[in-house]
Amino acid sequence: MLRSIFIYGLINSIILALTAVGFSLTYGISRVANFAYGALYVLAGFAAWVLLHRLALNYYLALFLAVVFVALVGAALYRFALIRVRGMPISEIIVTFALGTALVELLRFFGLFGSAYGLPPLRRATLQLLGVPVDFQRVALVVIGAVLILALWLFTHYTKIGLAFRAIAQDEQAAMMVGIDPDHMATLSLALGSALAAVAAVVVLPLGYIAAESGSNILVFAIAVCILGGLESPAGVIVASLLIGYAQILSVAYFGPHYQMIVALLAILVTLVFRPSGLFGKQKELEERV
Amino acid sequence: MTTDFLVVDELSKSFGGVKALDRVGFSVAQGEVLGIIGLNGSGKTTLVNVITGFIRPDSGHVWLRGKEITGLAPEKIAGLGIARTFQTVRPFHHLPAFKNLIVPLYSSRIRSAAGGGRWGDRDAVALDLLEEVGFERDSSVPYKPAAALPHGYLRRLELARCLALRPEVIITDELFSGLSSSEVSSLMPLMEKLRERGITLVMVEHRLRELFRLARRVIVMEQGRKIAEGPPQAIVADNAVRETYLGAEL
Amino acid sequence: MAKRRERIDRPIRVLTEDIYALESLSRMIYVAAPSVFPVLFLLLLPLFTPSLYMQRVLILTAVYALLALSWDFIAVATGLVSLGQALFFGVGAYLAAILNLHFGLPPMVTLLVSTFAGAAIATALVAPCLPLRGVYFAMTTLVYPLLLARTIEATAVLGGTDGLVGIASFPNVWVERYLVLAFVLGATFALRRLLRTDFGLVMRSISDNDQAVRASAINITVYKLVAIYLASALGCFAGAYFTHLYMFVGLSAFSLDLSILPIACAVVGGMGTLVGPVIGAFVLVPLAEMVRDLGTLRVVFYSLLLVALVLFKPEGLMSFLERKYRQIERWVQV
Ligand SMILES: Nc1ncnc2c1ncn2[C@@H]1O[C@H](COP(=O)(O)OP(=O)(O)O)[C@@H](O)[C@H]1O
Ligand SMILES: [Mg+2]
């Protein structure tokens, strides 16, 4: 029991980190809280399904194209919508939230609920870890998650565009001075954030079904991790994912499946009330700037 | 004149790695005008924010009349009579200029005071205050929406908002910035009048010429630390100050 | 021949805010029209909506009008965006059900208690989040209705997923119809009045620049609490009313619809005007009802409408109506 809690807690934590990292990245760079994030996740799953089952593409190609497609949708979201209301928080929130809702409900209308749609796993196999049986997809997911987060860190610290991202995040005025275009960066940040949501979708969804309902769940999970870790803090994402991930597995094991969501919701509330900047964030102090 | 009217002791505050304030201390006498100068980013605004309660210091204390006010909420500190202006003017845009003053006039500090004005009176008090800071009473200016006022008037409006609190101390944060020389000179009589009235003034300022006419004592800040303090002549003469700050200007 | 549209101020108009020059009947009508006609319209409407279906749509409209008004009031008075109007609705709805089922109170009493006590509960829940701003506050309001719904689901209290049935209905249909309409009218006028007092002026200033309000020795938390209390009272009334109307309450009392549609109404009507959101509800809710057959596509429809309006016509119907009221438009030749 303990060993399986350890293993499944870890897997759950990595899933959380994977789902949250895109939201965190977008917010960290462009200060856009993308409330359409969960919808993009579901969209990615659906796109992969269409490419795979309707167009009968190769498995990896289908997943790759789904990710690219969702990245483009994310970029379009900024280019055609958010750019008009930049700097008006009320409108930004309404636009992303309403677009996300529209997308999810549209997919639901087309029958994307319950267990009608699913993605096949990378490989159907079961491994033994510490004597606990774990299916191949979950193991692959842990590896992919870890690699992705490491790659992202390298990207923001060592590539030119990654450094520009960090410059914008730290001081928009100064970044503009040295010729970085904030709109360009924000478009890229939304594209990248959405792509990450899509990656999470195509590796996590084979564990269950592609359902519109998961849109709001994913949004809540991503927000929970980002808030607890401190928005825009990469280290925070990892620590918060571990905390919430294990808390979820424990509460599900001892109380029941509904508690997975309740834990995440409580994490958001408790953090915002007692430590709004999260475990690692500097956000609160920045906002105090008079 | 008591020298320990407003005392700031060993205030420190860092943001992440940046030490915005590093053990800054000074005291102000009642009715005194104290100037604070320093390059951008030297921690002046942070100092104002800590004194007025907008930012909690990591360590250190602030006393007013021997009573500690460190870490009190901004509204409490304002209620004790320390008014402040903001470096970036952001009036209540949608309100007419004179209605901007209803906000401080509605505070319990003023409402509980005698003659604070109820309902209708408050408008009259507000118009008087605006006239005092130089809004032409019989023109339409006081009735214009604050969003439509030119910059000079917005600075005056900030001062009027402070005066509405009947403060004992006014802390200004770069009040003269962004104003033309003639606008600044037209503000000078007002500042002198405040000094004459016995209001204690702490002025964070970049316009040294005007500041030195008002202040008897000036503090120089650099990277969160106080590097010099003294009368304007001494500050101008100080070599270290010349090097880091005044260099080009004097 | 080229023509150009010209706008001029109407010759008859209110001279200043409070002093009217009432010289003729037409002027009196002109001045009174904006408040008298909507009131008459609303009060006569139930008499001219014969079918049961139309009555239900009317009531639903009034309920959403309350939620929209509540949303707009929060935005005007505190500068905060609520994504969780369903919280207020749900608290009122469940409270009314409990009071009726467990304590046997009649609907009129539960309505009263749910409005005021429910608002107190909702305010207490939101209170710890009041120092937050922008997206942070929006996130907490998004969380609350979900959290309450999931908790009821998980613990199976209050009827769990089945909800509570057998709740008393209103004494008669006229009470049922006029109660909610009267409440909409009363609340709209009262809140508008409130915002014009000095107290309300301080509230509006908070949404402009809360720092300057604090620097003016005013405790903004108190004002925010009052604003949230009033706003949640409207939502709780709507919820309690709905419970008695349908004699049922379930998890749908926390549904997302109740949070989004009010925002859409407010945007259609004109944010920040209080009357606008009510007008918006009367435009949007019947429209949304007409397409109810489309199922969830309905939500798609008004979400997209909402986005389009925020992006391209953020000023709303109200500013259009105001312009029509104050100015004459005509075509002139150039
Ligand atoms: N709220 C804040 N969060 C993070 N850093 C801040 C904040 N306020 C000020 N700083 C930093 O502290 C230093 C001092 O800033 P400030 O007090 O505004 O200086 P000044 O007013 O003298 O120009 C600067 O390096 C600034 O970037
Ligand atoms: Mg400054």
Coordinates of C-alpha atoms and ligand atoms in Angstrom, one line a residue, chain A residues 285-286 288-289, chain B residues 15 18 20 39-47 55 87 174, ligand 1:
Chain A
E285 CA 5.7 42.2 -3.7
L286 CA 5.7 43.2 -7.3
E288 CA 2.7 46.2 -4.0
R289 CA 4.8 48.5 -6.1
Chain B
F15 CA 12.9 42.7 -2.7
V18 CA 17.6 43.8 -4.2
A20 CA 15.9 48.6 -1.6
L39 CA 19.3 58.5 -8.2
N40 CA 16.4 56.5 -9.6
G41 CA 16.2 53.1 -7.9
S42 CA 18.0 54.3 -4.8
G43 CA 15.1 53.4 -2.6
K44 CA 13.3 56.8 -2.1
T45 CA 9.8 55.6 -3.0
T46 CA 10.3 52.4 -1.0
L47 CA 11.2 54.6 2.0
I55 CA 5.1 48.2 2.5
Q87 CA 5.0 59.4 -7.7
E174 CA 8.7 63.6 -6.8
Ligands
LIG1 N1 7.5 46.3 -5.1 C1 8.7 46.0 -5.5 N2 9.1 44.8 -5.9 C2 10.3 44.5 -6.3 N3 11.3 45.4 -6.4 C3 11.0 46.7 -6.0 C4 9.7 47.0 -5.6 N4 9.7 48.4 -5.3 C5 11.0 48.8 -5.6 N5 11.8 47.8 -6.0 C6 13.2 47.9 -6.3 O1 13.8 48.5 -5.2 C7 14.7 49.5 -5.6 C8 14.4 50.9 -5.1 O2 13.3 51.3 -5.8 P1 12.5 52.7 -5.5 O3 12.3 52.8 -4.1 O4 11.3 52.8 -6.4 O5 13.6 53.8 -5.9 P2 13.4 55.4 -6.2 O6 12.1 55.8 -5.8 O7 14.5 56.0 -5.5 O8 13.6 55.5 -7.7 C9 14.8 49.4 -7.1 O9 15.8 48.6 -7.5 C10 13.5 48.7 -7.5 O10 13.6 48.0 -8.7

